[in-house]
CSV table of C-alpha atoms in Angstrom, one decimal:
chain,number,residue,atom,x,y,z
A,236,MET,CA,-85.2,126.4,-106.1
A,237,ALA,CA,-88.6,127.7,-105.0
A,238,PRO,CA,-90.6,129.3,-107.8
A,239,ALA,CA,-90.7,133.1,-107.8
A,240,VAL,CA,-93.6,134.8,-106.0
A,241,LYS,CA,-95.8,137.1,-108.0
A,242,ILE,CA,-97.0,140.5,-106.7
A,243,LEU,CA,-99.6,142.6,-108.5
A,244,VAL,CA,-99.1,146.4,-108.5
A,245,VAL,CA,-101.9,148.5,-109.8
A,246,ASP,CA,-101.5,152.3,-110.4
A,247,ASP,CA,-102.6,154.6,-113.2
A,248,ILE,CA,-99.3,156.6,-113.0
A,249,GLU,CA,-96.4,154.9,-114.8
A,250,GLN,CA,-93.8,156.7,-112.7
A,251,ASN,CA,-95.3,155.2,-109.5
A,252,LEU,CA,-95.1,151.7,-111.0
A,253,ILE,CA,-91.4,152.3,-111.8
A,254,ALA,CA,-90.7,153.5,-108.3
A,255,LEU,CA,-92.5,150.5,-106.7
A,256,ASP,CA,-90.5,148.2,-108.9
A,257,ALA,CA,-87.2,149.7,-107.8
A,258,LEU,CA,-88.4,149.7,-104.2
A,259,VAL,CA,-89.3,146.1,-103.8
A,260,ALA,CA,-87.3,144.4,-106.5
A,261,ARG,CA,-85.9,141.0,-105.4
A,262,PRO,CA,-84.7,138.0,-107.3
A,263,ASP,CA,-87.5,135.8,-105.9
A,264,LEU,CA,-90.3,138.3,-106.7
A,265,ILE,CA,-92.0,139.0,-110.0
A,266,LEU,CA,-94.0,142.3,-110.2
A,267,LEU,CA,-97.0,142.2,-112.4
A,268,LYS,CA,-97.9,145.9,-113.4
A,269,ALA,CA,-101.3,147.2,-114.3
A,270,THR,CA,-102.3,150.8,-115.0
A,271,SER,CA,-106.1,150.2,-114.6
A,272,GLY,CA,-108.5,147.9,-112.8
A,273,ALA,CA,-109.5,146.2,-116.1
A,274,GLU,CA,-105.9,145.4,-116.9
A,275,ALA,CA,-105.4,144.1,-113.3
A,276,LEU,CA,-108.3,141.7,-113.7
A,277,GLU,CA,-106.9,140.3,-116.9
A,278,LEU,CA,-103.6,139.7,-115.1
A,279,LEU,CA,-105.4,138.0,-112.2
A,280,LEU,CA,-107.0,135.6,-114.7
A,281,GLU,CA,-103.6,134.4,-115.9
A,282,HIS,CA,-101.5,134.5,-112.7
A,283,ASP,CA,-101.7,133.5,-109.0
A,284,VAL,CA,-100.4,136.3,-106.9
A,285,ALA,CA,-99.4,136.5,-103.3
A,286,LEU,CA,-100.3,140.1,-102.7
A,287,ALA,CA,-102.0,143.0,-104.5
A,288,LEU,CA,-100.7,146.6,-104.0
A,289,VAL,CA,-103.6,148.7,-105.3
A,290,ASP,CA,-103.8,152.5,-105.7
A,291,VAL,CA,-107.2,153.8,-104.6
A,292,GLN,CA,-107.7,156.8,-106.9
A,293,MET,CA,-107.8,155.6,-110.6
A,294,PRO,CA,-109.9,156.7,-113.5
A,295,GLY,CA,-112.7,154.4,-114.5
A,296,MET,CA,-112.6,151.5,-112.0
A,297,ASP,CA,-111.0,152.8,-108.7
A,298,GLY,CA,-109.2,150.6,-106.2
A,299,PHE,CA,-112.3,149.9,-104.1
A,300,GLU,CA,-114.2,148.6,-107.1
A,301,LEU,CA,-111.3,146.5,-108.1
A,302,ALA,CA,-111.2,145.0,-104.6
A,303,GLU,CA,-114.9,144.2,-104.7
A,304,PHE,CA,-114.5,142.4,-108.1
A,305,MET,CA,-111.6,140.4,-106.6
A,306,ARG,CA,-113.6,139.4,-103.6
A,307,GLY,CA,-116.4,138.3,-105.8
A,308,SER,CA,-114.3,135.7,-107.7
A,309,PRO,CA,-113.3,132.4,-106.1
A,310,ARG,CA,-110.0,132.6,-107.8
A,311,THR,CA,-108.9,135.9,-106.2
A,312,ARG,CA,-111.1,135.9,-103.2
A,313,HIS,CA,-108.3,135.2,-100.8
A,314,VAL,CA,-105.6,137.5,-102.3
A,315,PRO,CA,-104.5,140.0,-99.7
A,316,ILE,CA,-104.9,143.6,-100.8
A,317,ILE,CA,-102.9,146.6,-99.5
A,318,PHE,CA,-104.3,150.0,-100.6
A,319,LEU,CA,-101.9,152.7,-101.5
A,320,THR,CA,-103.4,156.2,-101.4
A,321,ALA,CA,-102.2,159.8,-101.5
A,322,THR,CA,-105.4,161.3,-100.0
A,323,ASP,CA,-105.9,162.5,-96.5
A,324,ARG,CA,-106.7,160.0,-93.8
A,325,SER,CA,-110.4,159.6,-93.7
A,326,GLN,CA,-112.2,157.2,-91.4
A,327,GLN,CA,-115.1,156.8,-93.9
A,328,ARG,CA,-112.7,155.9,-96.7
A,329,THR,CA,-110.8,153.6,-94.4
A,330,PHE,CA,-113.9,151.7,-93.4
A,331,ARG,CA,-114.9,151.4,-97.1
A,332,GLY,CA,-111.5,150.0,-97.9
A,333,TYR,CA,-111.7,147.3,-95.2
A,334,GLU,CA,-115.2,146.5,-96.2
A,335,ALA,CA,-113.9,146.0,-99.8
A,336,GLY,CA,-111.4,143.5,-98.5
A,337,ALA,CA,-108.3,145.4,-97.7
A,338,VAL,CA,-105.8,144.0,-95.1
A,339,ASP,CA,-104.0,147.3,-94.7
A,340,PHE,CA,-103.6,151.0,-95.9
A,341,LEU,CA,-100.4,152.8,-96.7
A,342,TYR,CA,-100.5,156.5,-97.2
A,343,LYS,CA,-98.2,158.2,-99.7
A,344,PRO,CA,-95.4,159.0,-99.2
A,345,PHE,CA,-94.9,155.8,-97.2
A,346,ASP,CA,-91.8,154.5,-95.5
A,347,PRO,CA,-90.0,152.0,-97.8
A,348,HIS,CA,-88.9,149.8,-94.8
A,349,ILE,CA,-92.6,149.4,-93.7
A,350,LEU,CA,-93.6,148.4,-97.3
A,351,ARG,CA,-90.8,145.9,-97.5
A,352,SER,CA,-91.6,144.5,-94.1
A,353,LYS,CA,-95.3,144.0,-95.0
A,354,LEU,CA,-94.4,142.6,-98.3
A,355,GLN,CA,-92.1,140.0,-96.7
A,356,THR,CA,-94.8,138.9,-94.3
A,357,PHE,CA,-97.3,138.2,-97.1
A,358,VAL,CA,-94.6,136.5,-99.3
A,359,GLN,CA,-93.8,134.1,-96.4
A,360,LEU,CA,-97.5,133.4,-95.8
A,361,HIS,CA,-97.9,132.6,-99.5
A,362,ALA,CA,-94.9,130.3,-99.5
A,363,GLN,CA,-96.3,128.5,-96.5
A,364,LYS,CA,-99.7,128.1,-98.1
A,365,LEU,CA,-98.0,126.6,-101.2
A,366,GLN,CA,-96.0,124.3,-99.1
A,367,LEU,CA,-99.0,123.1,-97.1
A,368,ALA,CA,-101.0,122.6,-100.3
A,369,GLU,CA,-98.1,120.5,-101.7
A,370,GLN,CA,-97.9,118.4,-98.5
A,371,LEU,CA,-101.6,117.9,-98.6
A,372,GLU,CA,-101.5,116.7,-102.2
A,373,VAL,CA,-98.7,114.2,-101.3
A,374,GLN,CA,-100.6,112.9,-98.3
A,375,GLN,CA,-103.8,112.5,-100.4
A,376,GLN,CA,-101.8,110.7,-103.1
A,377,LEU,CA,-100.2,108.4,-100.6
A,378,LEU,CA,-103.6,107.7,-99.1
A,379,ARG,CA,-105.2,106.9,-102.5
A,380,THR,CA,-102.3,104.6,-103.3
A,381,ASN,CA,-102.6,102.8,-100.0
A,382,GLU,CA,-106.3,102.4,-100.3
A,383,LEU,CA,-105.9,101.1,-103.9
A,384,PHE,CA,-103.2,98.7,-102.7
A,385,VAL,CA,-105.5,97.4,-99.9
A,386,ALA,CA,-108.5,97.0,-102.2
A,387,VAL,CA,-106.5,95.1,-104.9
A,388,LEU,CA,-104.8,93.0,-102.3
A,389,GLY,CA,-108.0,92.1,-100.6
A,390,HIS,CA,-109.7,91.3,-103.9
A,391,ASP,CA,-106.8,89.1,-105.2
A,392,LEU,CA,-106.6,87.2,-101.9
A,393,ARG,CA,-110.1,86.0,-102.1
A,394,THR,CA,-109.5,83.5,-104.9
A,395,PRO,CA,-106.6,81.6,-103.3
A,396,LEU,CA,-108.4,81.7,-99.9
A,397,ALA,CA,-111.5,80.1,-101.5
A,398,ALA,CA,-109.3,77.4,-103.0
A,399,VAL,CA,-107.7,76.7,-99.6
A,400,MET,CA,-111.1,76.5,-98.0
A,401,THR,CA,-112.3,74.0,-100.6
A,402,ALA,CA,-109.3,71.8,-100.1
A,403,ALA,CA,-109.8,71.8,-96.4
A,404,GLU,CA,-113.5,70.8,-96.8
A,405,VAL,CA,-112.4,67.9,-99.1
A,406,LEU,CA,-109.9,66.7,-96.6
A,407,SER,CA,-112.4,66.8,-93.8
A,408,ARG,CA,-114.9,64.7,-95.8
A,409,ILE,CA,-112.4,62.1,-96.8
A,410,GLY,CA,-112.0,61.1,-93.1
A,411,GLY,CA,-109.6,58.5,-92.0
A,412,ASP,CA,-106.5,59.6,-90.0
A,413,GLU,CA,-107.2,61.8,-87.1
A,414,ARG,CA,-104.1,63.9,-87.9
A,415,VAL,CA,-105.6,64.6,-91.4
A,416,LEU,CA,-108.9,65.6,-89.8
A,417,GLY,CA,-107.1,67.8,-87.3
A,418,ALA,CA,-105.0,69.5,-90.0
A,419,ALA,CA,-108.1,70.1,-92.1
A,420,SER,CA,-109.9,71.7,-89.2
A,421,ARG,CA,-107.0,74.0,-88.5
A,422,ILE,CA,-106.7,75.0,-92.1
A,423,ARG,CA,-110.5,75.7,-92.3
A,424,ASN,CA,-110.4,77.8,-89.1
A,425,SER,CA,-107.3,79.8,-90.2
A,426,THR,CA,-108.9,80.4,-93.7
A,427,ARG,CA,-112.0,81.7,-92.1
A,428,ARG,CA,-110.0,84.1,-89.9
A,429,MET,CA,-108.0,85.3,-92.9
A,430,THR,CA,-111.2,85.8,-94.9
A,431,ARG,CA,-112.6,88.0,-92.1
A,432,MET,CA,-109.4,90.1,-92.1
A,433,VAL,CA,-109.6,90.5,-95.9
A,434,ASN,CA,-113.2,91.6,-95.6
A,435,GLN,CA,-112.3,94.1,-93.0
A,436,LEU,CA,-109.5,95.5,-95.2
A,437,LEU,CA,-111.9,95.8,-98.1
A,438,ASP,CA,-114.5,97.6,-95.9
A,439,LEU,CA,-111.7,100.0,-94.7
A,440,ALA,CA,-110.8,100.8,-98.3
A,441,ARG,CA,-114.5,101.4,-99.2
A,442,VAL,CA,-115.1,103.6,-96.1
A,443,ARG,CA,-112.0,105.8,-96.7
A,444,ALA,CA,-112.8,106.1,-100.4
A,445,GLY,CA,-116.4,107.2,-99.7
A,446,GLN,CA,-117.8,104.2,-101.6
A,447,VAL,CA,-120.1,102.8,-98.9
A,448,GLY,CA,-123.5,102.6,-100.5
A,449,LEU,CA,-126.9,101.8,-99.0
A,450,GLN,CA,-129.7,99.6,-100.3
A,451,ARG,CA,-132.5,100.7,-98.0
A,452,GLU,CA,-135.6,98.5,-97.4
A,453,MET,CA,-138.2,98.2,-94.7
A,454,LEU,CA,-136.6,96.1,-91.8
A,455,ASP,CA,-137.7,94.8,-88.5
A,456,MET,CA,-134.7,95.6,-86.2
A,457,GLY,CA,-135.8,93.1,-83.7
A,458,ARG,CA,-135.9,90.2,-86.2
A,459,VAL,CA,-132.6,91.2,-87.7
A,460,CYS,CA,-131.0,91.3,-84.3
A,461,ARG,CA,-132.3,87.9,-83.3
A,462,ASP,CA,-131.1,86.4,-86.6
A,463,ILE,CA,-127.6,87.8,-85.9
A,464,VAL,CA,-127.7,86.3,-82.4
A,465,ASP,CA,-128.6,82.9,-83.8
A,466,GLU,CA,-125.9,83.2,-86.4
A,467,ILE,CA,-123.0,84.0,-84.2
A,468,SER,CA,-123.9,81.9,-81.1
A,469,PRO,CA,-122.5,78.3,-81.2
A,470,PRO,CA,-125.4,75.8,-81.3
A,471,SER,CA,-124.0,73.8,-78.4
A,472,ALA,CA,-123.4,76.8,-76.1
A,473,GLU,CA,-125.9,78.1,-73.6
A,474,GLN,CA,-127.7,81.1,-74.8
A,475,ARG,CA,-125.9,84.2,-73.4
A,476,VAL,CA,-127.7,86.9,-75.3
A,477,SER,CA,-131.1,88.3,-74.4
A,478,VAL,CA,-133.0,90.5,-76.8
A,479,ASP,CA,-135.9,92.7,-75.7
A,480,THR,CA,-137.9,95.2,-77.7
A,481,ASN,CA,-140.1,98.2,-76.9
A,482,GLY,CA,-142.4,100.0,-79.3
A,483,ASP,CA,-142.1,100.1,-83.1
A,484,THR,CA,-138.9,98.4,-84.4
A,485,LEU,CA,-139.5,99.1,-88.1
A,486,GLY,CA,-137.4,101.4,-90.3
A,487,TYR,CA,-135.7,101.8,-93.6
A,488,TRP,CA,-132.1,100.6,-93.4
A,489,ASP,CA,-129.6,98.5,-95.4
A,490,VAL,CA,-129.9,94.9,-94.0
A,491,ASP,CA,-126.3,93.9,-94.9
A,492,ARG,CA,-124.7,97.0,-93.3
A,493,ILE,CA,-126.9,96.9,-90.2
A,494,SER,CA,-126.2,93.2,-89.8
A,495,GLN,CA,-122.5,93.9,-90.0
A,496,VAL,CA,-122.8,96.5,-87.2
A,497,LEU,CA,-124.9,94.2,-85.0
A,498,SER,CA,-122.5,91.3,-85.6
A,499,ASN,CA,-119.6,93.5,-84.4
A,500,LEU,CA,-121.3,94.9,-81.3
A,501,ILE,CA,-122.8,91.6,-80.1
A,502,GLY,CA,-119.7,89.6,-81.1
A,503,ASN,CA,-117.5,92.0,-79.1
A,504,ALA,CA,-119.8,91.7,-76.1
A,505,LEU,CA,-119.6,87.9,-76.2
A,506,GLN,CA,-115.8,87.9,-76.8
A,507,HIS,CA,-114.7,90.6,-74.3
A,508,GLY,CA,-117.5,90.4,-71.6
A,509,ASP,CA,-117.6,88.2,-68.6
A,510,PRO,CA,-118.4,84.7,-69.8
A,511,GLY,CA,-120.5,84.1,-66.8
A,512,GLN,CA,-122.8,87.1,-67.4
A,513,MET,CA,-125.5,87.7,-70.0
A,514,VAL,CA,-125.2,90.1,-72.9
A,515,SER,CA,-128.3,92.3,-73.1
A,516,VAL,CA,-129.6,93.8,-76.3
A,517,HIS,CA,-132.4,96.4,-75.9
A,518,ILE,CA,-134.2,97.9,-78.8
A,519,ASP,CA,-136.2,101.1,-78.0
A,520,GLY,CA,-138.7,102.1,-80.7
A,521,SER,CA,-140.8,104.5,-78.6
A,522,GLN,CA,-139.7,107.5,-80.6
A,523,SER,CA,-141.4,108.1,-83.9
A,524,GLU,CA,-138.4,109.4,-85.9
A,525,THR,CA,-135.5,107.5,-84.2
A,526,LEU,CA,-134.7,104.0,-83.0
A,527,ARG,CA,-132.3,103.4,-80.2
A,528,LEU,CA,-130.4,100.1,-79.8
A,529,SER,CA,-128.1,99.3,-76.9
A,530,VAL,CA,-125.8,96.3,-76.3
A,531,GLN,CA,-124.6,95.8,-72.7
A,532,ASN,CA,-122.1,93.4,-71.2
A,533,ALA,CA,-120.3,93.0,-67.9
A,534,GLY,CA,-116.8,93.8,-69.2
A,535,ILE,CA,-115.1,97.1,-68.6
A,536,ILE,CA,-113.1,99.1,-71.1
A,537,PRO,CA,-110.2,101.2,-69.6
A,538,PRO,CA,-110.9,104.9,-69.8
A,539,GLU,CA,-107.7,105.7,-71.7
A,540,LYS,CA,-108.9,103.4,-74.6
A,541,ILE,CA,-112.4,104.8,-74.9
A,542,ALA,CA,-111.3,108.0,-76.6
A,543,LYS,CA,-109.7,106.1,-79.5
A,544,LEU,CA,-112.1,103.1,-79.6
A,545,PHE,CA,-113.7,104.1,-82.9
A,546,GLU,CA,-110.3,104.8,-84.6
A,547,PRO,CA,-108.8,102.3,-87.1
A,548,PHE,CA,-106.6,99.5,-85.6
A,549,GLN,CA,-107.8,100.2,-82.1
A,550,SER,CA,-109.4,97.8,-79.6
A,551,GLY,CA,-110.9,98.0,-76.1
A,552,ALA,CA,-108.9,95.0,-74.9
A,553,PRO,CA,-105.6,93.4,-75.8
A,554,ARG,CA,-106.0,91.2,-78.8
A,555,PRO,CA,-104.5,87.7,-78.7
A,556,ALA,CA,-102.2,86.5,-81.4
A,557,ASN,CA,-105.0,84.4,-83.0
A,558,SER,CA,-107.5,87.2,-82.9
A,559,PRO,CA,-109.9,87.1,-85.9
A,560,GLY,CA,-109.8,90.8,-86.5
A,561,LEU,CA,-107.4,93.7,-87.1
A,562,GLY,CA,-109.0,96.2,-84.8
A,563,LEU,CA,-111.1,97.7,-87.6
A,564,GLY,CA,-114.5,96.4,-86.5
A,565,LEU,CA,-115.7,99.3,-84.4
A,566,TYR,CA,-114.3,101.9,-86.8
A,567,ILE,CA,-116.2,100.3,-89.7
A,568,ALA,CA,-119.3,99.9,-87.6
A,569,ASN,CA,-119.2,103.6,-86.6
A,570,GLU,CA,-118.8,104.6,-90.2
A,571,LEU,CA,-121.7,102.4,-91.3
A,572,VAL,CA,-124.0,103.9,-88.7
A,573,ARG,CA,-122.8,107.4,-89.7
A,574,VAL,CA,-123.7,106.7,-93.3
A,575,HIS,CA,-127.2,105.8,-92.2
A,576,GLY,CA,-127.4,109.3,-90.5
A,577,GLY,CA,-127.1,107.9,-87.0
A,578,SER,CA,-124.5,107.8,-84.2
A,579,LEU,CA,-122.7,105.2,-82.2
A,580,SER,CA,-121.4,105.8,-78.6
A,581,VAL,CA,-120.0,103.9,-75.7
A,582,CYS,CA,-119.8,104.2,-72.0
A,583,SER,CA,-118.1,101.8,-69.6
A,584,GLY,CA,-118.0,101.6,-65.8
A,585,VAL,CA,-118.3,99.3,-62.8
A,586,ALA,CA,-122.0,100.1,-62.3
A,587,ARG,CA,-123.4,99.1,-65.7
A,588,GLY,CA,-120.4,97.4,-67.4
A,589,THR,CA,-119.9,98.4,-71.1
A,590,VAL,CA,-122.8,99.8,-73.1
A,591,PHE,CA,-122.7,100.5,-76.8
A,592,GLU,CA,-125.7,102.7,-77.9
A,593,MET,CA,-126.7,103.1,-81.5
A,594,MET,CA,-129.2,105.9,-82.6
A,595,LEU,CA,-130.7,105.4,-86.1
A,596,PRO,CA,-133.2,107.6,-87.9
A,597,ARG,CA,-136.0,105.4,-89.2
A,598,LYS,CA,-135.7,106.9,-92.7
A,599,ASP,CA,-133.1,109.3,-94.2
A,600,ASP,CA,-134.0,110.8,-97.5
A,601,VAL,CA,-130.4,112.3,-98.0
A,602,GLU,CA,-128.1,109.6,-99.4
A,603,ARG,CA,-124.7,110.3,-97.8
A,604,SER,CA,-122.5,108.2,-100.0
A,605,PRO,CA,-122.3,107.1,-103.6
A,606,VAL,CA,-123.7,103.7,-104.3
A,607,ASP,CA,-121.1,101.0,-104.2
A,608,LEU,CA,-121.9,98.1,-106.5
A,609,ALA,CA,-119.4,95.8,-104.8
A,610,PRO,CA,-121.0,93.1,-102.6
A,611,ALA,CA,-121.0,93.8,-98.9
A,612,ALA,CA,-119.0,91.5,-96.7
A,613,GLN,CA,-121.2,88.9,-95.2
A,614,SER,CA,-119.1,87.6,-92.3
A,615,PRO,CA,-119.1,89.4,-88.9
A,616,ALA,CA,-116.4,92.0,-88.6
A,617,LEU,CA,-115.4,91.1,-85.1
A,618,ARG,CA,-112.5,92.7,-83.3
């Protein structure tokens, strides 16, 4: 059964408290009675109430003063207050009551049906609030459990993956039978793909747990970008990526995190763009406070996919069965840019193809996440 809802009734006349108790008594309600404002505040320190029925005229602390005290405390700030008063209707007193935090006035003698109706409304609202709070706690607990599971799984998978990779390297160096060399190559490629997936899962867990830390240092964005292009382009392939810079390309950023973002953006452009067209990377350092970097390719992302492109497990194009990623790359890239205080956006159309644009402040003095001492993933987080 649902717990009983508590209602606070404050009146300096004992007979009025008895009458209210008889009027609104229900098995699912508990009436907390106070004969003064001070006594009411003591009860509010001990109990969570769904509604306060407060008499206006009381000796010492009147109802308006009690309401002001309640609104000044975080614990009772959101408790609805209905004033009960036997005085004549006064616009000035009504305004003062609403300024003090009242949600309604009832003038004595009031209609019992009206009081019960209003009481029922606030009891239902309180029950809904408790239900939503319980659901939120369950959701948060599930999320924490899921993130812990992903982090532990990713960490524990690294050791056997390293052993498999070492065995594949040993097989490839032994030589001999072509079938052995072919099997070693397939094992090595599959292990690398699994390692990239594990790294993406670990990054996802860090992002959602708010543990993405930054180690800022002075960087040349042009040089970092060219290093990434050299790293992810096959040595035997024709150079398909052009990098041009304009203005000052220096700033204070985390080299590992920025490299991860660039690896994702340029790798996506190479993977999903027209293989016969160049991928253009432009770095605009003409603004003193902000650097703009764009990655353009000849591919087109369907309009219906752009809205969810930066959400987890999404992709701008269908992923083949042997895809090296989980659809987390752009989500992680967007979060890493956000932690730097910047923004990542995309536009796609026939005229220009697909353009990802990253805006980064050159220096951000406000650290947006706690420092994460875990090593950053080094391999590109490609989709």
